Coordinates of C-alpha atoms and ligand atoms in Angstrom, one line a residue:
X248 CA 0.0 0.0 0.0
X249 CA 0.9 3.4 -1.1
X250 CA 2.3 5.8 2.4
X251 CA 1.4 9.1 2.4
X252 CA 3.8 11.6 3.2
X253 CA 2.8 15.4 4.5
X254 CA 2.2 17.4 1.4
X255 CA 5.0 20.7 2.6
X256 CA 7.2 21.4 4.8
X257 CA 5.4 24.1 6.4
X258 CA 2.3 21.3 6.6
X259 CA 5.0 19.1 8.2
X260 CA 6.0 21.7 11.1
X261 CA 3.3 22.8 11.9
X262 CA 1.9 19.1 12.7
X263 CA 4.6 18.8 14.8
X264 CA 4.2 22.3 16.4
X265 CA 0.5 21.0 17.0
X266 CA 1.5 18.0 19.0
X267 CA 3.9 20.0 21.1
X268 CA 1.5 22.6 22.0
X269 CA -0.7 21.5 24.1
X270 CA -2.4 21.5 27.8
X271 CA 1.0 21.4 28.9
X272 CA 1.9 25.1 27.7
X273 CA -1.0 26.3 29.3
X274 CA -1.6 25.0 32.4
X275 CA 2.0 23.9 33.3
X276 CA 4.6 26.3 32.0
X277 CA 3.1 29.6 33.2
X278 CA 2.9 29.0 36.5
X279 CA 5.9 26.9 36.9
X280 CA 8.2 29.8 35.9
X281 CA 6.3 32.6 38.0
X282 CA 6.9 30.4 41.1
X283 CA 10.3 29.8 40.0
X284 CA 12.5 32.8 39.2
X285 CA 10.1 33.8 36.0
X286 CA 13.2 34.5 33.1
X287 CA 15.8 33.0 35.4
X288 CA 13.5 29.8 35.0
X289 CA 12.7 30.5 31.4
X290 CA 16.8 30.3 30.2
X291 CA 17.3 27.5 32.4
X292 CA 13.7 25.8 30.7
X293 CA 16.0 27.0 27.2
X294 CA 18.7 26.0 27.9
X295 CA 17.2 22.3 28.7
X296 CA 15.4 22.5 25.6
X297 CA 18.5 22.7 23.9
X298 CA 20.6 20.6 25.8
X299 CA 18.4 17.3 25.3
X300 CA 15.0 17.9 24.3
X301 CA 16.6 19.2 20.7
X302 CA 19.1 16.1 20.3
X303 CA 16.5 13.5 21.3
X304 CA 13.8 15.0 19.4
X305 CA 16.3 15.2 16.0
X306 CA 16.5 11.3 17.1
X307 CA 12.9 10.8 16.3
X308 CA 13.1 12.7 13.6
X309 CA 15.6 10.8 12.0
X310 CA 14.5 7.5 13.1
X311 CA 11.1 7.9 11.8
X312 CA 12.0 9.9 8.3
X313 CA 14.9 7.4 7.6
X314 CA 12.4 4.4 8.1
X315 CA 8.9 6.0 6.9
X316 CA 7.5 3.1 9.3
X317 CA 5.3 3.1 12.3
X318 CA 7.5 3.9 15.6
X319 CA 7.3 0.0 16.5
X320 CA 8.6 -0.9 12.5
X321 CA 10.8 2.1 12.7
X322 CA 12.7 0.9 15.7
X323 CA 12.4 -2.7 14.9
X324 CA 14.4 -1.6 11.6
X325 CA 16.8 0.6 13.2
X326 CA 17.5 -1.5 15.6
X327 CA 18.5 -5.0 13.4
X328 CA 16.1 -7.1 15.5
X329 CA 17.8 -6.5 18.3
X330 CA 15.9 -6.1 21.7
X331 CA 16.3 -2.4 21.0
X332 CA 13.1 -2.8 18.9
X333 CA 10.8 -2.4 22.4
X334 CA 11.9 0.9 22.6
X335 CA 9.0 1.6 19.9
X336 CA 6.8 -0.3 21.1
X337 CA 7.2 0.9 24.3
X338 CA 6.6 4.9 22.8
X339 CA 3.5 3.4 20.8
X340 CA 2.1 1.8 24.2
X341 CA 2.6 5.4 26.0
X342 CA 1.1 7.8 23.3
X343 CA -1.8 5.2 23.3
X344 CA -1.9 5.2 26.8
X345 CA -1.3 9.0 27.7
X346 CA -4.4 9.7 25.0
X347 CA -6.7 8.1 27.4
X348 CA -6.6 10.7 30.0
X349 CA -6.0 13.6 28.2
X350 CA -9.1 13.0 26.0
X351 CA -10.5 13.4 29.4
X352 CA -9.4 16.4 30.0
X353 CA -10.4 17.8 25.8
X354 CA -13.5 16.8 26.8
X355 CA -13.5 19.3 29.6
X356 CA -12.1 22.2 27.8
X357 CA -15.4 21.5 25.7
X358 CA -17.6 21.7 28.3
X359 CA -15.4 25.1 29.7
X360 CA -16.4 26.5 26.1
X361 CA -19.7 25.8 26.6
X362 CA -20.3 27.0 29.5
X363 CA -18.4 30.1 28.5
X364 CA -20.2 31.2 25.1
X365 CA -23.6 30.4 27.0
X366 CA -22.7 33.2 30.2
X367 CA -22.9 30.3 32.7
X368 CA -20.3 32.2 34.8
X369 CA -22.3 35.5 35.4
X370 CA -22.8 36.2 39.2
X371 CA -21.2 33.3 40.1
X372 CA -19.7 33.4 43.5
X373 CA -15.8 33.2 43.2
X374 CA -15.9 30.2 46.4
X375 CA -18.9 28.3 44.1
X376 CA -16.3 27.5 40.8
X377 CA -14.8 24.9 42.7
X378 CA -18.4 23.1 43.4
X379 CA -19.0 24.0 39.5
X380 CA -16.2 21.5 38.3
X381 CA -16.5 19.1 40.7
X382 CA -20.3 18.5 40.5
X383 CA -19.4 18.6 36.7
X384 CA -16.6 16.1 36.6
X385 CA -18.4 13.6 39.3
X386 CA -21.6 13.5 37.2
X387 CA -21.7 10.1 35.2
X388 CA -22.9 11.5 31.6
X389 CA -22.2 14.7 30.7
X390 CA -17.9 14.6 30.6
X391 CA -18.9 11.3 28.9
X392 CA -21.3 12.6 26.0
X393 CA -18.2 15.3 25.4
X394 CA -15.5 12.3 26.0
X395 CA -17.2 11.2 23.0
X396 CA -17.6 14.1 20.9
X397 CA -13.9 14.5 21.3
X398 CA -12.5 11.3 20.7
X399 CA -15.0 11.7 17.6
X400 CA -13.5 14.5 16.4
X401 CA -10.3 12.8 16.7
X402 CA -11.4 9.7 15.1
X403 CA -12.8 12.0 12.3
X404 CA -9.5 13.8 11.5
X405 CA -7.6 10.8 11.7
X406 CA -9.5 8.9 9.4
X407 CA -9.1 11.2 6.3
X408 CA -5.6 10.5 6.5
X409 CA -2.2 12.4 6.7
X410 CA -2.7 14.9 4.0
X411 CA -6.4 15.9 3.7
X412 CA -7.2 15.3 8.2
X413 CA -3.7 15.8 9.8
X414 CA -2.1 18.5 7.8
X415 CA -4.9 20.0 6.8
X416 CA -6.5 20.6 10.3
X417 CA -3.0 21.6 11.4
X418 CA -3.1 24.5 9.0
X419 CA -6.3 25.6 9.8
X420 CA -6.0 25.3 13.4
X421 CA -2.8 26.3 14.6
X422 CA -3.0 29.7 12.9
X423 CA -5.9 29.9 14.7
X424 CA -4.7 29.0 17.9
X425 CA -1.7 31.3 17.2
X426 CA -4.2 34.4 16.1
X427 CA -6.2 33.9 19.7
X428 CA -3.1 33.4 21.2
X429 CA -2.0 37.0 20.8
X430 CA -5.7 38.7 21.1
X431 CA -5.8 37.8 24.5
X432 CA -2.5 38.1 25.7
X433 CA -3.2 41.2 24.2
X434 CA -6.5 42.1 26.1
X435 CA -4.6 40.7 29.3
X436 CA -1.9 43.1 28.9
X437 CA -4.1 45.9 28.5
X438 CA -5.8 45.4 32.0
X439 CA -5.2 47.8 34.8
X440 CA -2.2 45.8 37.4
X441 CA -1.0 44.0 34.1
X442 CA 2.5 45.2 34.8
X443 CA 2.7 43.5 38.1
X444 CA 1.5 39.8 36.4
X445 CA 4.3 40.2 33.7
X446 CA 6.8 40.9 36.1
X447 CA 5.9 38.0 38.2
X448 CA 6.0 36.3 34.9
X449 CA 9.6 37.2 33.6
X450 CA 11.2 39.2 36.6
X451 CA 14.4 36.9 36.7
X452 CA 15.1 35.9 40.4
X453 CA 17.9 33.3 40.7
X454 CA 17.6 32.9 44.5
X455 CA 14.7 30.9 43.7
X456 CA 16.3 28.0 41.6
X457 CA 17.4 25.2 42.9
X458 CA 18.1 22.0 41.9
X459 CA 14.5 21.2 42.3
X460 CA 14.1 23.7 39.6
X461 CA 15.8 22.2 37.1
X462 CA 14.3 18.9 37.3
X463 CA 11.2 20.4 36.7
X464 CA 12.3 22.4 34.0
X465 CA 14.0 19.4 32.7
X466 CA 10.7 17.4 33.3
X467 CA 8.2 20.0 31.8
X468 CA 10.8 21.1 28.6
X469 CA 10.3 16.8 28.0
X470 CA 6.4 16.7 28.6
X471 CA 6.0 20.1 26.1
X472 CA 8.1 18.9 23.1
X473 CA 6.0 15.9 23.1
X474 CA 9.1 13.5 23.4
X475 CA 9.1 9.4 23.4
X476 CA 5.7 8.9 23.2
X477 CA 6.3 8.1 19.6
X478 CA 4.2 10.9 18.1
X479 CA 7.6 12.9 16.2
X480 CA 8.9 10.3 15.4
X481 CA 5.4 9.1 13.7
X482 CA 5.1 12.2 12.2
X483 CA 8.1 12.4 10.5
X484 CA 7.6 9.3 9.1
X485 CA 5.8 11.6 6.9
X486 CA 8.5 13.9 6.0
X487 CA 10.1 13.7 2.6
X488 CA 13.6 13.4 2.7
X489 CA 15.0 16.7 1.9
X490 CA 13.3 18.1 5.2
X491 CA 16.1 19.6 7.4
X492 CA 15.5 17.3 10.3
X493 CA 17.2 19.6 12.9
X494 CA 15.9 23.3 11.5
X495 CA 12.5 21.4 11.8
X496 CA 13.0 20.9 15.5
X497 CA 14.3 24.1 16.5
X498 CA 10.8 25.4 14.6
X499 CA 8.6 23.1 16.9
X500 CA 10.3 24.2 19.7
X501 CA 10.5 27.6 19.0
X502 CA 6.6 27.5 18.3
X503 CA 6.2 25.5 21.6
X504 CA 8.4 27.7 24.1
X505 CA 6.5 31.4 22.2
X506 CA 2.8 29.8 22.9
X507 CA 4.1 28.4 26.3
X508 CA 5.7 32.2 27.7
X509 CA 2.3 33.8 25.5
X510 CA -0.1 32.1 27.9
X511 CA 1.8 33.5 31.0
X512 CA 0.8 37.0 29.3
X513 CA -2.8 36.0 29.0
X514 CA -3.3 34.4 32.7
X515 CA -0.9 36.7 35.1
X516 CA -2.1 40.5 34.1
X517 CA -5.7 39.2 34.7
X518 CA -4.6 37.2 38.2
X519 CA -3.1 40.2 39.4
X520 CA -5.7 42.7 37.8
X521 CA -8.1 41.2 40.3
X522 CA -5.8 41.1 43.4
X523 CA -5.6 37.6 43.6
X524 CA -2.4 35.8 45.1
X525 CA -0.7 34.2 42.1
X526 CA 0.8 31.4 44.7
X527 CA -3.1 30.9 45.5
X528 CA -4.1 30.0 41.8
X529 CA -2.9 26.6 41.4
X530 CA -1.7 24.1 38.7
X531 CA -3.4 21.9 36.0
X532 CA -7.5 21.4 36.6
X533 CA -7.6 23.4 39.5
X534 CA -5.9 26.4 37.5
X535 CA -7.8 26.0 34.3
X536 CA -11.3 25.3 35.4
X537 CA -11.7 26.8 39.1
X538 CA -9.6 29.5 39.7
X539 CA -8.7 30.9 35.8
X540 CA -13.0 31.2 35.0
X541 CA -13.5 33.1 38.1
X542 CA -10.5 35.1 37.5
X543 CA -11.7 36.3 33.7
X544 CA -15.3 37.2 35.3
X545 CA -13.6 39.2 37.1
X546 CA -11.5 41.4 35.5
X547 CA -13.3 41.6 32.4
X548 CA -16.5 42.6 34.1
X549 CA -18.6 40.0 35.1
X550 CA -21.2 38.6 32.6
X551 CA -20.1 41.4 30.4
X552 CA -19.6 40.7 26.3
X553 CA -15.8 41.2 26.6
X554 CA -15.7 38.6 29.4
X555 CA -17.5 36.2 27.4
X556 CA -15.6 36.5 24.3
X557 CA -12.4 35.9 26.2
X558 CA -13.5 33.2 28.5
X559 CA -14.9 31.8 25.7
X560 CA -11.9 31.8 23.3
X561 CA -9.5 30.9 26.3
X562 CA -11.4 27.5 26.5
X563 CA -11.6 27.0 22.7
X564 CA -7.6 27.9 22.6
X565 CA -7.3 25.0 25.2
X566 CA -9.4 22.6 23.2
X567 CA -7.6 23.5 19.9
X568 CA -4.4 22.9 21.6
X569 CA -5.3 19.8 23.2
X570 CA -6.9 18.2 20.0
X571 CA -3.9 18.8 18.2
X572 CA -2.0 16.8 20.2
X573 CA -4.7 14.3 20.7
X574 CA -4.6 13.7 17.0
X575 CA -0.5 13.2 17.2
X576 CA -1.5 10.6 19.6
X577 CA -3.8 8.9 18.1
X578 CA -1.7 8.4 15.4
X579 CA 1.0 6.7 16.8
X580 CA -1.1 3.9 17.4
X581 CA -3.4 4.0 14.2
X582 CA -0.5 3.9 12.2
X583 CA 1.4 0.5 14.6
X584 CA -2.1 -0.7 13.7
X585 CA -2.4 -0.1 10.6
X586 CA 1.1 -1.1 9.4
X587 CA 2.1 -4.1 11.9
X588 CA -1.3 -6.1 11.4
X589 CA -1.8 -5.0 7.9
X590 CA -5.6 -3.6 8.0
X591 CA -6.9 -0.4 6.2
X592 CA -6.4 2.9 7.8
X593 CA -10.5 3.1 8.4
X594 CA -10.2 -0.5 10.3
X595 CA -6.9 0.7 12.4
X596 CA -8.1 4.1 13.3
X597 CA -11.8 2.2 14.5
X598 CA -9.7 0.2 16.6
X599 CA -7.8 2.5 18.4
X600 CA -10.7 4.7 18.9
X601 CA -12.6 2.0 20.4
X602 CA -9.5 1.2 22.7
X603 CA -9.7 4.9 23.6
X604 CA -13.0 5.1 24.0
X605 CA -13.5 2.2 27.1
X606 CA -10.6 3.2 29.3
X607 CA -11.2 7.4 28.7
X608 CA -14.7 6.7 29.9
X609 CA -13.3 4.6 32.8
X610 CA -10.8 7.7 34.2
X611 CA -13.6 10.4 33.2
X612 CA -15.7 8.1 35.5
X613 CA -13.0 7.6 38.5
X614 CA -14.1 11.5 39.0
X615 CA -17.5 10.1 39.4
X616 CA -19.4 6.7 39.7
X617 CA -15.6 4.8 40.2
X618 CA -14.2 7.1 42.4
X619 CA -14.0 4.5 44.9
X620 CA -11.4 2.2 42.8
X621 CA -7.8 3.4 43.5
X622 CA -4.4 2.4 43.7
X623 CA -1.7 4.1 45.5
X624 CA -4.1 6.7 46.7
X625 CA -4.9 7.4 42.9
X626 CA -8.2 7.2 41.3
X627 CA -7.8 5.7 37.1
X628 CA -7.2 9.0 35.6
X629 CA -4.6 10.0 38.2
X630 CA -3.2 6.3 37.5
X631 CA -2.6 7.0 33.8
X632 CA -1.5 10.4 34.3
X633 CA 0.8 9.3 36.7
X634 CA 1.9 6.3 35.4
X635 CA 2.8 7.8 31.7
X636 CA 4.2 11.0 32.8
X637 CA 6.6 9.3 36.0
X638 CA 7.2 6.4 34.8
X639 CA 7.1 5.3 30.7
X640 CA 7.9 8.6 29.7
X641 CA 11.4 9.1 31.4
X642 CA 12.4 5.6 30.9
X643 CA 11.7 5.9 27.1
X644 CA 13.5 9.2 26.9
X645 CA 16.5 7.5 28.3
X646 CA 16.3 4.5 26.0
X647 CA 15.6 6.9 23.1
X648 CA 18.9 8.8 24.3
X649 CA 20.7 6.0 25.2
X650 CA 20.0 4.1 21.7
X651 CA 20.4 7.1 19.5
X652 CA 23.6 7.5 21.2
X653 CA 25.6 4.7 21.6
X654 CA 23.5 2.2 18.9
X655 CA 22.5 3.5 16.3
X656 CA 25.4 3.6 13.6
X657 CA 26.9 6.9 13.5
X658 CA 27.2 7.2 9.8
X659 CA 23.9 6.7 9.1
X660 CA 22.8 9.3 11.7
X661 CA 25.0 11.5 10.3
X662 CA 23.9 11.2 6.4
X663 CA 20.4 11.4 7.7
X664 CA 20.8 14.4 9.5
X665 CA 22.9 16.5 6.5
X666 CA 20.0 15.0 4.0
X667 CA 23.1 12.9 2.5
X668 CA 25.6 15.7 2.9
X669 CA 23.5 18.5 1.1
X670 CA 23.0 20.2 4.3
X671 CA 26.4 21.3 7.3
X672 CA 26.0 19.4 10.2
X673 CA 28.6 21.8 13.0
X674 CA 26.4 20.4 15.6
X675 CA 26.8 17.3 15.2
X676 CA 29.8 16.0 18.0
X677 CA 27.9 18.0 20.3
X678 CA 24.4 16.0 19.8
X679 CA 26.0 13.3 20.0
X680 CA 27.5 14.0 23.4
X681 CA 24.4 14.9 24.7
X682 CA 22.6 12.2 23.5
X683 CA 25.5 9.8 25.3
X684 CA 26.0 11.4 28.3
X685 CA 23.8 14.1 29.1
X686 CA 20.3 12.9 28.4
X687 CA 20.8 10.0 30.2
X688 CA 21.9 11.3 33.3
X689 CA 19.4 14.6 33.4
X690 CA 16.3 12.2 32.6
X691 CA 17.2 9.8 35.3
X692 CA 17.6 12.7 37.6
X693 CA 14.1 13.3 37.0
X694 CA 13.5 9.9 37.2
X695 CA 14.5 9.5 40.7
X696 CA 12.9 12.6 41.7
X697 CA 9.9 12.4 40.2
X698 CA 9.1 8.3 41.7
X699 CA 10.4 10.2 45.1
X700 CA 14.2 8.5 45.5
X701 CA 16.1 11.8 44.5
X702 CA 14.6 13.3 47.8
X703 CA 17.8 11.9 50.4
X704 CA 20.0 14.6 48.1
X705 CA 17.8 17.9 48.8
Ligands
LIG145 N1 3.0 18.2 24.4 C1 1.7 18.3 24.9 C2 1.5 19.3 25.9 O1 2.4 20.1 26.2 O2 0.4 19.4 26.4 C3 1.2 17.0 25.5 C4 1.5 15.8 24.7 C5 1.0 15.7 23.4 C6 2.3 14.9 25.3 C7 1.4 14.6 22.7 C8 2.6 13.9 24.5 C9 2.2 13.8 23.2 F1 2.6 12.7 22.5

């Protein structure tokens, strides 16, 4: 069967750029680098983006352009059938997994859009938006029915195939996300007290970092790009070969880190314009869906139009950036599928959706009706968020690392990456060091700390 490969280059980036940019740029990075040392935490979030999210995600890159196969094929080839080939099974296992819960969590920004173009908000209590989400989240249907409109969508894009539903989509909609990006960091700025959020945003203060800080910088710079879950190296499957591998990555990143600082511009100027301790706001769900819709009423004027326009295009930026990435996802394991077991793309995409569909509904449920079943003090969803972003993700990074390192043969890495010598590689001793020795060590840094073992040091 014919393999379709993305029709441009710009097609091809921006794909990319649509996996990286996610949830994780919105409701991670802003607050992360307010709380610690704002631009000092920024360079350092740089520089780890550069020291090994860049060489590992070149790795993909290459791996998955030099093979054109499925991550699990890719590897299995790369690797001469040696046990190296789990490496891309594992990354199609984790994408496959991670999608689970953060369909979940689409769903929601749905729901938050919703709720936001219908004026639900207006004279709201500030204390009731916590009771909001949680009655929302605990009750049995409704996250479901948008669980499933979701996943639909997803299922929909993917179906159409790489051309006419992934590229395409990814030109329409990251423009778009970029376009709302900038109106309401815009508006934000604009607020009365804006000065004091972007200084909390990007006044650099070093006596905050430690070296707690740069695991987490490390950890969130890994997370953002989207690495070893299998979805770049998927993607560039599609490439054609005279894409420059590594001016490709230092576009997604780029993309990535501008959105990521851009959402600290639309959230801080607003926290502060209404007084509000930005320490007091929180991180992931509780940020996005308690404290941030209370925070808009606010100080755009409750139940006003301007506050429903940007409440509501603040959800829909969330959902746009989180189906992007859900449809990177997805494709990881539609095209294993598709390619390992031989079936149309139709019959591989149904079967991954229908994977996706019974355990999303079982963690958007663990907030409700199977609350009760945990493990380690987890309920599902927390389990596969956990799980995937402790756990599988670090140790595929490290085998990625490790593999593209000290396996893979050198001169085919280095033909690869100069598109057969057409393009100067000056880079290239110092990628390789980092993929040998400092990837490795900084991801099982993180590692440790994250599963709690790195504690004894601090
Ligand atoms: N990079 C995305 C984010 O920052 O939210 C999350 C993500 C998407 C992780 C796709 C992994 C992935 F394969």
């Amino acid at each position: 069967m014919e393999r379709e490969n993305f029709g441009s280059k710009v097609g091809a980036i921006l794909a990319a750029a649509g996996s990286a940019v996610g949830l994780g740029n919105v409701w991670r990075f802003p607050i992360e680098t307010g709380q610690n040392g704002g631009a000092a935490f920024i360079i350092i979030y740089v520089l780890c983006i550069i020291a090994l999210g860049l060489p590992i995600m070149i790795s993909e890159f290459l791996i998955g352009r030099y093979t054109h196969a499925n991550t699990a094929g890719a590897f299995r080839i790369v690797s001469n059938g040696s046990p190296w080939k789990w490496v891309g099974r594992l990354g199609v296992f984790t994408g496959w997994f991670i999608l689970c819960y953060y369909s979940v969590v689409g769903a929601w920004t749905m729901h938050y859009t919703f709720l936001s173009v219908t004026n639900a908000f207006y004279e709201v209590p500030a204390q009731e938006y916590g009771n909001i989400f949680e009655q929302f989240v605990s009750n049995p249907w409704i996250p479901t029915l948008w669980l499933l409109v979701f996943i639909g969508v997803i299922h929909y894009v993917i179906t159409r195939g790489v051309q006419s539903g992934i590229e395409k989509s990814a030109k329409l909609m990251m423009p778009t996300l970029f376009v709302i990006t900038v109106f309401l960091a815009v508006c934000s700025v604009m607020l009365p007290g804006a000065s004091e959020g972007i200084q909390f945003l990007l006044k650099p203060d070093w006596s905050k970092v430690t070296s707690a800080t740069v695991l987490q910088a490390m950890g969130q710079a890994f997370y953002s790009l989207s690495l070893a879950m299998g979805c770049l190296c998927t993607y560039a499957s599609y490439f054609d070969k005279k894409t420059p591998l590594a001016k490709s990555a230092i576009n997604v990143a780029f993309i990535d880190t501008v959105i990521a600082i851009m959402a600290g511009f639309i959230i801080f100027p607003s926290v502060f314009n209404i007084g509000m301790n930005p320490n007091e706001v929180g991180v992931g769900a509780g940020l996005t869906f308690i404290s941030l819709p209370n925070v808009f009423q606010q100080a755009l004027g409750d139940g006003t139009f301007l506050a429903v326009i940007f409440s509501s295009l603040f959800y829909f930026l969330l959902f746009v950036a989180a189906l992007t990435s859900a449809i990177s996802l997805h494709e990881v394991a539609t095209a294993y599928v598709t390619e390992e077991f031989g079936m149309s793309r139709k019959k591989g995409a149904t079967i991954v959706t229908a994977v996706i569909l019974v355990l999303g509904v079982l963690c958007s449920l663990s907030f409700g009706p199977l609350s009760h079943i945990t493990l380690l003090d987890r309920n599902i969803f927390s389990m596969f968020d956990d799980f995937s972003g402790m756990v599988l993700l670090p140790i595929g990074g490290m085998l990625i690392s490790i593999f593209a390192g000290w396996v893979l043969d050198r001169k085919l890495y280095r033909d690869e990456i100069s598109n057969g010598g057409d393009l100067k590689t000056p880079y290239f001793k110092l990628l390789v060091f980092s993929l040998r020795y400092i990837a490795p060590i900084a991801i099982s840094l993180v590692f440790l700390d994250q599963i709690g073992l790195f504690n004894i040091f601090k």
